Amino acid sequence: MKKYFKFIVAGIIALLFIGTFVFLWAKSRPQAVEYDEFTPTVRDIRKTTVVTGKIEPRNEVNVKPQISGIITQLMKEAGQTVQAGEIIAKIKVIPDMGQLSSAQARVRLAGVNIKQTKIDYLREKALFDKGLVSADEYDKIRQSYRQSQEEVRAASDNLEVVRDGVSRSNANTSSTLIRSTISGLVLNVPVKVGNTVILSNTFNDGTTIATVANMNDLIFRGNIDETEVGSLVTGMPMKITIGALQDEKLEASLEYISPKAVESNGANQFELKAAVRGVDGNRIRSGYSANAEIVLAQANHVLSVPESAIEFQGNATYVYVVKVVGKNKTYERRRVVTGLSDGINIEIKSGITLKDKIRGPKKVADTPDNSEDKQ
């Protein structure tokens, strides 16, 4: 029994030794390298850049009061359309006590003056009718009386303006009626009835009653990096994609590139503006985030291959053309002249034809680790 056991152990050891040798021999054998292969195609290649920004109206106006006071009535609210000259709000004036007292005193003084000039005028007129005074003296007295009448009206109007903000003679152009300066859409009404508002002066910008803009004349405003701004010229077409309206693309034309950069997050950015065409003012809102796609360069109907098939060596570029000899596959290294690239495909100006087949990168065999990563 012991004799058989020794033979069994020896056999197992021999099998392990032979198996190990076969395994190492198999691992040491060179494995065939497989490559992806591509056929050149004719396509349009475009080099583009995407600029982030927002949509805003070209003209956005803040309507401010011409006098200080309290809002008594609001005629419009955000979202409504308004025409130039249309009333947005009404203001009640809070008179200054010093100005009010001065205006009242002026009215009283004008009343005293007109009483005396009227007496002088009637006396002079009676004498003139009898031929006792000259026409020259009569005209002077009559002119003084008319000036007194005008002063009474002016003093009364001034008192009404100081006290009420409007007089009977200029009710249609009253500064208590806040009117829109342009036609468009009311974007915002930041005040409420009862709010105190002040006019614009040297020390204060004034209270904004409403913000009005023409939503049919919109622009795209964004920033582009300094590495790409050199490829832009005014008039270049752009495609605008609005984040809130993914299915809608708008056409735009570049009309302004800032001559000065602004530093943002350590990079120099240049502001640009583009006029948006085909705008539907009812759907697009001011401040929408948007992306603008700009075509920096374009080549139409050119021969191209995937850029991964190109070998770069200094200033030269090469490809490997597939050659089949019998059952063996070989590759011929051939120099090519490249052109425009979009990051995926690259233009081939010369060196290969549509009939050639180009070697690509090595094929990577799936391993258990790779399978787990894919999952």
mmCIF file of C-alpha atoms in Angstrom:
data_model
loop_
_atom_site.group_PDB
_atom_site.id
_atom_site.type_symbol
_atom_site.label_atom_id
_atom_site.label_comp_id
_atom_site.label_asym_id
_atom_site.label_seq_id
_atom_site.Cartn_x
_atom_site.Cartn_y
_atom_site.Cartn_z
ATOM 1 C CA MET A 1 0.000 0.000 0.000
ATOM 2 C CA LYS A 2 2.808 2.366 0.867
ATOM 3 C CA LYS A 3 4.431 1.552 -2.414
ATOM 4 C CA TYR A 4 1.308 2.635 -4.384
ATOM 5 C CA PHE A 5 0.976 5.775 -2.282
ATOM 6 C CA LYS A 6 4.494 6.840 -3.240
ATOM 7 C CA PHE A 7 3.671 6.405 -6.937
ATOM 8 C CA ILE A 8 0.467 8.451 -6.588
ATOM 9 C CA VAL A 9 2.291 11.353 -4.873
ATOM 10 C CA ALA A 10 5.037 11.272 -7.486
ATOM 11 C CA GLY A 11 2.443 11.366 -10.261
ATOM 12 C CA ILE A 12 0.679 14.367 -8.722
ATOM 13 C CA ILE A 13 3.968 16.243 -8.399
ATOM 14 C CA ALA A 14 4.841 15.449 -12.010
ATOM 15 C CA LEU A 15 1.440 16.680 -13.221
ATOM 16 C CA LEU A 16 1.844 19.931 -11.273
ATOM 17 C CA PHE A 17 5.304 20.437 -12.718
ATOM 18 C CA ILE A 18 4.153 19.758 -16.291
ATOM 19 C CA GLY A 19 1.064 21.996 -15.873
ATOM 20 C CA THR A 20 3.174 24.845 -14.572
ATOM 21 C CA PHE A 21 5.588 24.494 -17.466
ATOM 22 C CA VAL A 22 2.764 24.478 -20.022
ATOM 23 C CA PHE A 23 1.138 27.532 -18.412
ATOM 24 C CA LEU A 24 4.372 29.543 -18.414
ATOM 25 C CA TRP A 25 5.084 28.532 -21.999
ATOM 26 C CA ALA A 26 1.628 29.641 -23.097
ATOM 27 C CA LYS A 27 1.963 32.985 -21.307
ATOM 28 C CA SER A 28 5.363 33.597 -22.897
ATOM 29 C CA ARG A 29 3.993 33.152 -26.419
ATOM 30 C CA PRO A 30 3.580 36.527 -28.228
ATOM 31 C CA GLN A 31 -0.084 37.461 -28.650
ATOM 32 C CA ALA A 32 -1.395 38.917 -31.880
ATOM 33 C CA VAL A 33 -2.058 42.658 -31.625
ATOM 34 C CA GLU A 34 -5.327 43.797 -33.146
ATOM 35 C CA TYR A 35 -6.075 47.346 -34.269
ATOM 36 C CA ASP A 36 -9.212 49.272 -35.091
ATOM 37 C CA GLU A 37 -9.464 50.087 -38.768
ATOM 38 C CA PHE A 38 -11.078 53.120 -40.392
ATOM 39 C CA THR A 39 -12.068 54.031 -43.916
ATOM 40 C CA PRO A 40 -11.646 57.714 -44.881
ATOM 41 C CA THR A 41 -14.934 59.526 -45.386
ATOM 42 C CA VAL A 42 -16.038 62.814 -46.910
ATOM 43 C CA ARG A 43 -17.701 65.089 -44.370
ATOM 44 C CA ASP A 44 -18.086 68.666 -43.184
ATOM 45 C CA ILE A 45 -15.736 69.578 -40.357
ATOM 46 C CA ARG A 46 -16.405 72.529 -38.112
ATOM 47 C CA LYS A 47 -14.380 73.940 -35.269
ATOM 48 C CA THR A 48 -16.803 75.477 -32.803
ATOM 49 C CA THR A 49 -16.799 77.063 -29.396
ATOM 50 C CA VAL A 50 -19.628 77.484 -26.899
ATOM 51 C CA VAL A 51 -20.107 80.728 -24.992
ATOM 52 C CA THR A 52 -22.303 80.888 -21.904
ATOM 53 C CA GLY A 53 -24.322 83.985 -21.166
ATOM 54 C CA LYS A 54 -27.870 85.261 -20.895
ATOM 55 C CA ILE A 55 -30.642 86.826 -22.942
ATOM 56 C CA GLU A 56 -31.576 90.417 -22.144
ATOM 57 C CA PRO A 57 -33.362 93.303 -23.888
ATOM 58 C CA ARG A 58 -31.230 95.789 -25.765
ATOM 59 C CA ASN A 59 -33.002 98.762 -24.178
ATOM 60 C CA GLU A 60 -34.138 98.412 -20.573
ATOM 61 C CA VAL A 61 -35.332 101.682 -19.026
ATOM 62 C CA ASN A 62 -35.941 102.573 -15.380
ATOM 63 C CA VAL A 63 -38.874 104.976 -15.101
ATOM 64 C CA LYS A 64 -38.325 107.475 -12.267
ATOM 65 C CA PRO A 65 -40.531 110.277 -10.867
ATOM 66 C CA GLN A 66 -39.972 113.979 -11.562
ATOM 67 C CA ILE A 67 -41.146 114.978 -8.098
ATOM 68 C CA SER A 68 -41.097 113.441 -4.624
ATOM 69 C CA GLY A 69 -44.283 112.160 -3.031
ATOM 70 C CA ILE A 70 -46.403 109.117 -2.164
ATOM 71 C CA ILE A 71 -47.721 106.531 -4.630
ATOM 72 C CA THR A 72 -51.519 106.778 -4.660
ATOM 73 C CA GLN A 73 -52.319 104.548 -7.632
ATOM 74 C CA LEU A 74 -50.553 102.017 -9.874
ATOM 75 C CA MET A 75 -51.962 101.633 -13.375
ATOM 76 C CA LYS A 76 -49.659 98.835 -14.569
ATOM 77 C CA GLU A 77 -48.116 95.673 -13.171
ATOM 78 C CA ALA A 78 -45.251 93.432 -14.265
ATOM 79 C CA GLY A 79 -46.014 91.499 -17.443
ATOM 80 C CA GLN A 80 -48.304 94.076 -19.022
ATOM 81 C CA THR A 81 -47.476 96.016 -22.180
ATOM 82 C CA VAL A 82 -47.244 99.787 -22.136
ATOM 83 C CA GLN A 83 -46.970 102.484 -24.785
ATOM 84 C CA ALA A 84 -44.691 105.502 -24.673
ATOM 85 C CA GLY A 85 -46.450 108.266 -22.757
ATOM 86 C CA GLU A 86 -48.925 105.919 -21.079
ATOM 87 C CA ILE A 87 -49.515 106.531 -17.368
ATOM 88 C CA ILE A 88 -47.953 103.962 -15.040
ATOM 89 C CA ALA A 89 -48.622 105.511 -11.623
ATOM 90 C CA LYS A 90 -49.956 108.577 -9.830
ATOM 91 C CA ILE A 91 -48.169 110.453 -7.061
ATOM 92 C CA LYS A 92 -49.513 112.653 -4.279
ATOM 93 C CA VAL A 93 -47.175 115.511 -3.509
ATOM 94 C CA ILE A 94 -46.047 116.224 0.065
ATOM 95 C CA PRO A 95 -45.406 119.998 -0.043
ATOM 96 C CA ASP A 96 -42.414 121.587 1.584
ATOM 97 C CA MET A 97 -43.597 123.973 4.274
ATOM 98 C CA GLY A 98 -41.132 126.700 3.325
ATOM 99 C CA GLN A 99 -42.085 126.599 -0.337
ATOM 100 C CA LEU A 100 -45.793 126.432 0.533
ATOM 101 C CA SER A 101 -45.581 129.519 2.771
ATOM 102 C CA SER A 102 -43.652 131.423 0.108
ATOM 103 C CA ALA A 103 -46.217 130.503 -2.569
ATOM 104 C CA GLN A 104 -49.123 131.597 -0.362
ATOM 105 C CA ALA A 105 -47.404 134.889 0.382
ATOM 106 C CA ARG A 106 -46.866 135.463 -3.331
ATOM 107 C CA VAL A 107 -50.603 134.937 -3.983
ATOM 108 C CA ARG A 108 -51.525 137.474 -1.277
ATOM 109 C CA LEU A 109 -49.049 140.028 -2.581
ATOM 110 C CA ALA A 110 -50.319 139.583 -6.138
ATOM 111 C CA GLY A 111 -53.862 140.205 -4.872
ATOM 112 C CA VAL A 112 -52.835 143.438 -3.185
ATOM 113 C CA ASN A 113 -51.001 144.643 -6.298
ATOM 114 C CA ILE A 114 -53.884 143.921 -8.674
ATOM 115 C CA LYS A 115 -56.325 145.853 -6.472
ATOM 116 C CA GLN A 116 -54.159 148.976 -6.660
ATOM 117 C CA THR A 117 -53.393 148.634 -10.398
ATOM 118 C CA LYS A 118 -57.089 148.128 -11.124
ATOM 119 C CA ILE A 119 -57.975 151.357 -9.287
ATOM 120 C CA ASP A 120 -55.248 153.216 -11.197
ATOM 121 C CA TYR A 121 -56.410 151.722 -14.490
ATOM 122 C CA LEU A 122 -60.090 152.647 -13.987
ATOM 123 C CA ARG A 123 -59.135 156.205 -12.955
ATOM 124 C CA GLU A 124 -56.813 156.585 -15.958
ATOM 125 C CA LYS A 125 -59.398 155.138 -18.343
ATOM 126 C CA ALA A 126 -62.037 157.657 -17.168
ATOM 127 C CA LEU A 127 -59.620 160.536 -17.776
ATOM 128 C CA PHE A 128 -58.579 159.128 -21.157
ATOM 129 C CA ASP A 129 -62.213 158.847 -22.262
ATOM 130 C CA LYS A 130 -62.630 162.580 -21.458
ATOM 131 C CA GLY A 131 -59.465 163.394 -23.351
ATOM 132 C CA LEU A 132 -57.654 164.701 -20.290
ATOM 133 C CA VAL A 133 -54.581 162.340 -20.544
ATOM 134 C CA SER A 134 -52.455 161.245 -23.415
ATOM 135 C CA ALA A 135 -52.695 157.825 -25.018
ATOM 136 C CA ASP A 136 -49.104 157.103 -24.017
ATOM 137 C CA GLU A 137 -49.825 157.484 -20.300
ATOM 138 C CA TYR A 138 -53.030 155.440 -20.636
ATOM 139 C CA ASP A 139 -51.189 152.563 -22.371
ATOM 140 C CA LYS A 140 -48.612 152.422 -19.577
ATOM 141 C CA ILE A 141 -51.290 152.141 -16.882
ATOM 142 C CA ARG A 142 -53.189 149.524 -18.871
ATOM 143 C CA GLN A 143 -49.989 147.466 -19.361
ATOM 144 C CA SER A 144 -49.279 147.585 -15.630
ATOM 145 C CA TYR A 145 -52.803 146.339 -14.905
ATOM 146 C CA ARG A 146 -52.436 143.403 -17.350
ATOM 147 C CA GLN A 147 -49.092 142.488 -15.795
ATOM 148 C CA SER A 148 -50.765 142.395 -12.387
ATOM 149 C CA GLN A 149 -53.461 140.062 -13.745
ATOM 150 C CA GLU A 150 -50.809 137.734 -15.166
ATOM 151 C CA GLU A 151 -48.925 137.752 -11.871
ATOM 152 C CA VAL A 152 -52.117 136.684 -10.042
ATOM 153 C CA ARG A 153 -52.543 133.696 -12.406
ATOM 154 C CA ALA A 154 -48.866 132.749 -12.139
ATOM 155 C CA ALA A 155 -48.933 132.951 -8.333
ATOM 156 C CA SER A 156 -52.083 130.774 -8.220
ATOM 157 C CA ASP A 157 -50.532 128.166 -10.529
ATOM 158 C CA ASN A 158 -47.350 128.127 -8.461
ATOM 159 C CA LEU A 159 -49.336 127.573 -5.274
ATOM 160 C CA GLU A 160 -51.253 124.681 -6.840
ATOM 161 C CA VAL A 161 -48.038 123.075 -8.092
ATOM 162 C CA VAL A 162 -46.339 123.382 -4.685
ATOM 163 C CA ARG A 163 -49.402 122.153 -2.815
ATOM 164 C CA ASP A 164 -50.828 119.538 -5.225
ATOM 165 C CA GLY A 165 -48.065 118.953 -7.741
ATOM 166 C CA VAL A 166 -50.331 120.007 -10.608
ATOM 167 C CA SER A 167 -52.141 123.137 -11.722
ATOM 168 C CA ARG A 168 -55.269 123.572 -13.805
ATOM 169 C CA SER A 169 -53.296 125.039 -16.678
ATOM 170 C CA ASN A 170 -50.917 122.029 -17.044
ATOM 171 C CA ALA A 171 -53.073 119.141 -15.842
ATOM 172 C CA ASN A 172 -52.306 117.040 -18.942
ATOM 173 C CA THR A 173 -48.528 117.276 -18.443
ATOM 174 C CA SER A 174 -48.546 116.975 -14.674
ATOM 175 C CA SER A 175 -45.403 115.609 -13.037
ATOM 176 C CA THR A 176 -47.623 113.702 -10.598
ATOM 177 C CA LEU A 177 -48.536 111.354 -13.454
ATOM 178 C CA ILE A 178 -45.633 108.941 -14.041
ATOM 179 C CA ARG A 179 -45.533 108.060 -17.736
ATOM 180 C CA SER A 180 -43.561 105.407 -19.576
ATOM 181 C CA THR A 181 -40.733 106.827 -21.667
ATOM 182 C CA ILE A 182 -40.707 103.902 -24.170
ATOM 183 C CA SER A 183 -43.105 101.298 -25.536
ATOM 184 C CA GLY A 184 -42.574 97.734 -24.373
ATOM 185 C CA LEU A 185 -43.191 95.235 -21.606
ATOM 186 C CA VAL A 186 -43.243 96.125 -17.925
ATOM 187 C CA LEU A 187 -40.582 93.861 -16.404
ATOM 188 C CA ASN A 188 -40.797 94.992 -12.810
ATOM 189 C CA VAL A 189 -42.757 97.362 -10.584
ATOM 190 C CA PRO A 190 -40.722 97.526 -7.346
ATOM 191 C CA VAL A 191 -43.025 100.000 -5.532
ATOM 192 C CA LYS A 192 -46.454 99.637 -3.950
ATOM 193 C CA VAL A 193 -49.283 102.025 -3.220
ATOM 194 C CA GLY A 194 -48.323 104.092 -0.186
ATOM 195 C CA ASN A 195 -44.552 103.961 -0.821
ATOM 196 C CA THR A 196 -42.679 107.240 -0.634
ATOM 197 C CA VAL A 197 -40.661 108.014 -3.761
ATOM 198 C CA ILE A 198 -38.072 110.688 -4.429
ATOM 199 C CA LEU A 199 -36.892 112.333 -7.629
ATOM 200 C CA SER A 200 -33.404 111.956 -9.015
ATOM 201 C CA ASN A 201 -30.958 114.550 -7.737
ATOM 202 C CA THR A 202 -27.257 115.149 -7.207
ATOM 203 C CA PHE A 203 -27.079 112.895 -4.151
ATOM 204 C CA ASN A 204 -29.609 110.199 -5.075
ATOM 205 C CA ASP A 205 -30.432 108.235 -8.212
ATOM 206 C CA GLY A 206 -34.127 108.451 -7.436
ATOM 207 C CA THR A 207 -36.761 105.789 -6.848
ATOM 208 C CA THR A 208 -37.512 103.411 -9.713
ATOM 209 C CA ILE A 209 -41.247 103.229 -10.356
ATOM 210 C CA ALA A 210 -41.071 100.593 -13.088
ATOM 211 C CA THR A 211 -38.644 98.869 -15.453
ATOM 212 C CA VAL A 212 -39.768 98.787 -19.093
ATOM 213 C CA ALA A 213 -38.068 97.033 -22.024
ATOM 214 C CA ASN A 214 -38.753 96.192 -25.650
ATOM 215 C CA MET A 215 -38.786 92.376 -25.616
ATOM 216 C CA ASN A 216 -38.830 92.164 -29.414
ATOM 217 C CA ASP A 217 -35.282 93.527 -29.584
ATOM 218 C CA LEU A 218 -33.102 91.144 -27.581
ATOM 219 C CA ILE A 219 -29.361 90.559 -27.380
ATOM 220 C CA PHE A 220 -27.186 87.733 -26.127
ATOM 221 C CA ARG A 221 -24.500 88.862 -23.687
ATOM 222 C CA GLY A 222 -21.659 86.508 -22.735
ATOM 223 C CA ASN A 223 -17.919 86.167 -22.169
ATOM 224 C CA ILE A 224 -15.318 84.322 -24.229
ATOM 225 C CA ASP A 225 -11.784 83.272 -23.310
ATOM 226 C CA GLU A 226 -8.815 85.192 -24.665
ATOM 227 C CA THR A 227 -7.520 82.079 -26.476
ATOM 228 C CA GLU A 228 -10.542 82.125 -28.802
ATOM 229 C CA VAL A 229 -11.416 85.799 -29.116
ATOM 230 C CA GLY A 230 -8.815 86.264 -31.859
ATOM 231 C CA SER A 231 -10.894 84.064 -34.197
ATOM 232 C CA LEU A 232 -14.021 86.209 -33.853
ATOM 233 C CA VAL A 233 -15.132 89.033 -36.118
ATOM 234 C CA THR A 234 -18.302 91.103 -35.980
ATOM 235 C CA GLY A 235 -21.075 89.737 -38.152
ATOM 236 C CA MET A 236 -20.306 86.053 -37.462
ATOM 237 C CA PRO A 237 -23.473 83.901 -37.195
ATOM 238 C CA MET A 238 -24.301 82.224 -33.901
ATOM 239 C CA LYS A 239 -26.840 79.648 -32.734
ATOM 240 C CA ILE A 240 -28.447 80.407 -29.398
ATOM 241 C CA THR A 241 -29.811 77.631 -27.181
ATOM 242 C CA ILE A 242 -31.880 78.716 -24.185
ATOM 243 C CA GLY A 243 -31.749 76.461 -21.142
ATOM 244 C CA ALA A 244 -35.465 76.846 -20.413
ATOM 245 C CA LEU A 245 -36.432 76.240 -24.066
ATOM 246 C CA GLN A 246 -34.259 73.304 -25.105
ATOM 247 C CA ASP A 247 -36.200 72.578 -28.302
ATOM 248 C CA GLU A 248 -35.872 76.094 -29.659
ATOM 249 C CA LYS A 249 -32.729 77.435 -31.348
ATOM 250 C CA LEU A 250 -32.389 81.097 -32.238
ATOM 251 C CA GLU A 251 -30.207 82.720 -34.854
ATOM 252 C CA ALA A 252 -27.963 85.594 -33.814
ATOM 253 C CA SER A 253 -25.301 87.821 -35.315
ATOM 254 C CA LEU A 254 -22.210 88.929 -33.404
ATOM 255 C CA GLU A 255 -22.184 92.724 -33.216
ATOM 256 C CA TYR A 256 -19.797 93.671 -30.399
ATOM 257 C CA ILE A 257 -16.525 92.366 -28.947
ATOM 258 C CA SER A 258 -15.108 94.170 -25.944
ATOM 259 C CA PRO A 259 -11.682 95.720 -26.560
ATOM 260 C CA LYS A 260 -10.715 95.141 -22.925
ATOM 261 C CA ALA A 261 -10.531 91.898 -20.946
ATOM 262 C CA VAL A 262 -12.008 91.310 -17.529
ATOM 263 C CA GLU A 263 -10.357 88.808 -15.198
ATOM 264 C CA SER A 264 -12.699 86.063 -14.019
ATOM 265 C CA ASN A 265 -11.513 83.086 -11.936
ATOM 266 C CA GLY A 266 -7.933 83.683 -13.002
ATOM 267 C CA ALA A 267 -8.729 83.823 -16.746
ATOM 268 C CA ASN A 268 -9.068 86.834 -19.023
ATOM 269 C CA GLN A 269 -12.560 87.045 -20.470
ATOM 270 C CA PHE A 270 -13.856 89.352 -23.205
ATOM 271 C CA GLU A 271 -17.480 90.445 -23.262
ATOM 272 C CA LEU A 272 -19.438 89.986 -26.470
ATOM 273 C CA LYS A 273 -22.939 90.886 -27.605
ATOM 274 C CA ALA A 274 -25.028 89.413 -30.387
ATOM 275 C CA ALA A 275 -28.322 90.549 -31.878
ATOM 276 C CA VAL A 276 -30.937 87.791 -31.621
ATOM 277 C CA ARG A 277 -33.196 87.316 -34.650
ATOM 278 C CA GLY A 278 -36.615 85.717 -34.946
ATOM 279 C CA VAL A 279 -37.594 86.582 -31.384
ATOM 280 C CA ASP A 280 -40.973 85.706 -29.925
ATOM 281 C CA GLY A 281 -41.280 88.273 -27.140
ATOM 282 C CA ASN A 282 -44.152 86.376 -25.545
ATOM 283 C CA ARG A 283 -42.085 83.225 -24.868
ATOM 284 C CA ILE A 284 -38.643 84.583 -24.063
ATOM 285 C CA ARG A 285 -38.093 86.275 -20.723
ATOM 286 C CA SER A 286 -35.367 88.668 -19.736
ATOM 287 C CA GLY A 287 -32.469 86.992 -17.941
ATOM 288 C CA TYR A 288 -32.812 83.495 -19.476
ATOM 289 C CA SER A 289 -29.521 81.568 -19.337
ATOM 290 C CA ALA A 290 -28.326 80.637 -22.809
ATOM 291 C CA ASN A 291 -25.431 79.085 -24.731
ATOM 292 C CA ALA A 292 -24.141 80.441 -28.009
ATOM 293 C CA GLU A 293 -22.417 78.136 -30.493
ATOM 294 C CA ILE A 294 -19.944 79.962 -32.725
ATOM 295 C CA VAL A 295 -18.319 78.346 -35.768
ATOM 296 C CA LEU A 296 -14.669 79.462 -35.657
ATOM 297 C CA ALA A 297 -13.614 77.595 -38.829
ATOM 298 C CA GLN A 298 -15.313 75.270 -41.301
ATOM 299 C CA ALA A 299 -14.283 72.924 -44.125
ATOM 300 C CA ASN A 300 -17.008 71.452 -46.333
ATOM 301 C CA HIS A 301 -16.884 68.108 -48.189
ATOM 302 C CA VAL A 302 -13.333 67.210 -47.239
ATOM 303 C CA LEU A 303 -11.595 63.854 -46.775
ATOM 304 C CA SER A 304 -11.307 63.016 -43.083
ATOM 305 C CA VAL A 305 -10.317 60.262 -40.684
ATOM 306 C CA PRO A 306 -10.643 59.946 -36.895
ATOM 307 C CA GLU A 307 -7.926 61.958 -35.170
ATOM 308 C CA SER A 308 -7.005 58.885 -33.109
ATOM 309 C CA ALA A 309 -5.582 57.309 -36.282
ATOM 310 C CA ILE A 310 -3.045 60.120 -36.754
ATOM 311 C CA GLU A 311 0.512 59.828 -35.493
ATOM 312 C CA PHE A 312 2.135 63.171 -34.690
ATOM 313 C CA GLN A 313 5.900 63.444 -34.862
ATOM 314 C CA GLY A 314 7.270 66.946 -34.611
ATOM 315 C CA ASN A 315 5.661 69.039 -37.334
ATOM 316 C CA ALA A 316 4.864 65.957 -39.438
ATOM 317 C CA THR A 317 1.792 63.729 -39.333
ATOM 318 C CA TYR A 318 1.581 60.081 -40.372
ATOM 319 C CA VAL A 319 -0.995 57.333 -40.804
ATOM 320 C CA TYR A 320 -0.618 53.570 -41.152
ATOM 321 C CA VAL A 321 -2.266 52.226 -44.309
ATOM 322 C CA VAL A 322 -3.442 48.613 -44.155
ATOM 323 C CA LYS A 323 -1.720 46.285 -46.644
ATOM 324 C CA VAL A 324 -2.808 42.656 -47.100
ATOM 325 C CA VAL A 325 -0.205 40.213 -48.391
ATOM 326 C CA GLY A 326 -1.651 36.713 -48.607
ATOM 327 C CA LYS A 327 -3.053 35.899 -45.187
ATOM 328 C CA ASN A 328 -0.795 38.332 -43.414
ATOM 329 C CA LYS A 329 -1.785 41.934 -42.696
ATOM 330 C CA THR A 330 0.901 44.626 -42.711
ATOM 331 C CA TYR A 331 0.832 48.387 -42.264
ATOM 332 C CA GLU A 332 2.572 50.997 -44.374
ATOM 333 C CA ARG A 333 3.570 54.233 -42.605
ATOM 334 C CA ARG A 334 2.613 57.138 -44.840
ATOM 335 C CA ARG A 335 3.000 60.868 -44.355
ATOM 336 C CA VAL A 336 -0.153 62.969 -44.771
ATOM 337 C CA VAL A 337 -1.011 66.665 -44.784
ATOM 338 C CA THR A 338 -3.738 67.496 -42.288
ATOM 339 C CA GLY A 339 -6.071 70.430 -42.030
ATOM 340 C CA LEU A 340 -8.946 71.424 -39.764
ATOM 341 C CA SER A 341 -9.883 69.290 -36.765
ATOM 342 C CA ASP A 342 -13.003 69.334 -34.617
ATOM 343 C CA GLY A 343 -11.395 67.219 -31.877
ATOM 344 C CA ILE A 344 -12.851 63.942 -33.199
ATOM 345 C CA ASN A 345 -12.247 63.961 -36.947
ATOM 346 C CA ILE A 346 -9.429 65.664 -38.823
ATOM 347 C CA GLU A 347 -9.196 66.846 -42.420
ATOM 348 C CA ILE A 348 -6.718 65.069 -44.726
ATOM 349 C CA LYS A 349 -5.520 67.305 -47.532
ATOM 350 C CA SER A 350 -3.176 64.818 -49.203
ATOM 351 C CA GLY A 351 -1.464 61.439 -48.673
ATOM 352 C CA ILE A 352 -4.387 58.989 -48.786
ATOM 353 C CA THR A 353 -7.550 58.339 -50.819
ATOM 354 C CA LEU A 354 -11.024 57.010 -50.167
ATOM 355 C CA LYS A 355 -9.860 53.537 -51.228
ATOM 356 C CA ASP A 356 -7.274 53.265 -48.453
ATOM 357 C CA LYS A 357 -7.954 51.659 -45.091
ATOM 358 C CA ILE A 358 -6.297 53.272 -42.091
ATOM 359 C CA ARG A 359 -5.046 51.605 -38.920
ATOM 360 C CA GLY A 360 -6.446 53.027 -35.702
ATOM 361 C CA PRO A 361 -5.518 52.515 -32.044
ATOM 362 C CA LYS A 362 -5.039 49.110 -30.470
ATOM 363 C CA LYS A 363 -8.077 47.131 -29.478
ATOM 364 C CA VAL A 364 -8.346 46.677 -25.745
ATOM 365 C CA ALA A 365 -9.545 43.246 -24.665
ATOM 366 C CA ASP A 366 -12.272 43.151 -22.077
ATOM 367 C CA THR A 367 -11.071 42.011 -18.677
ATOM 368 C CA PRO A 368 -13.067 41.237 -15.543
ATOM 369 C CA ASP A 369 -11.991 44.593 -14.115
ATOM 370 C CA ASN A 370 -13.135 46.403 -17.245
ATOM 371 C CA SER A 371 -16.451 44.587 -17.183
ATOM 372 C CA GLU A 372 -17.056 45.639 -13.605
ATOM 373 C CA ASP A 373 -16.192 49.258 -14.466
ATOM 374 C CA LYS A 374 -18.702 49.226 -17.319
ATOM 375 C CA GLN A 375 -21.394 47.978 -14.975
#
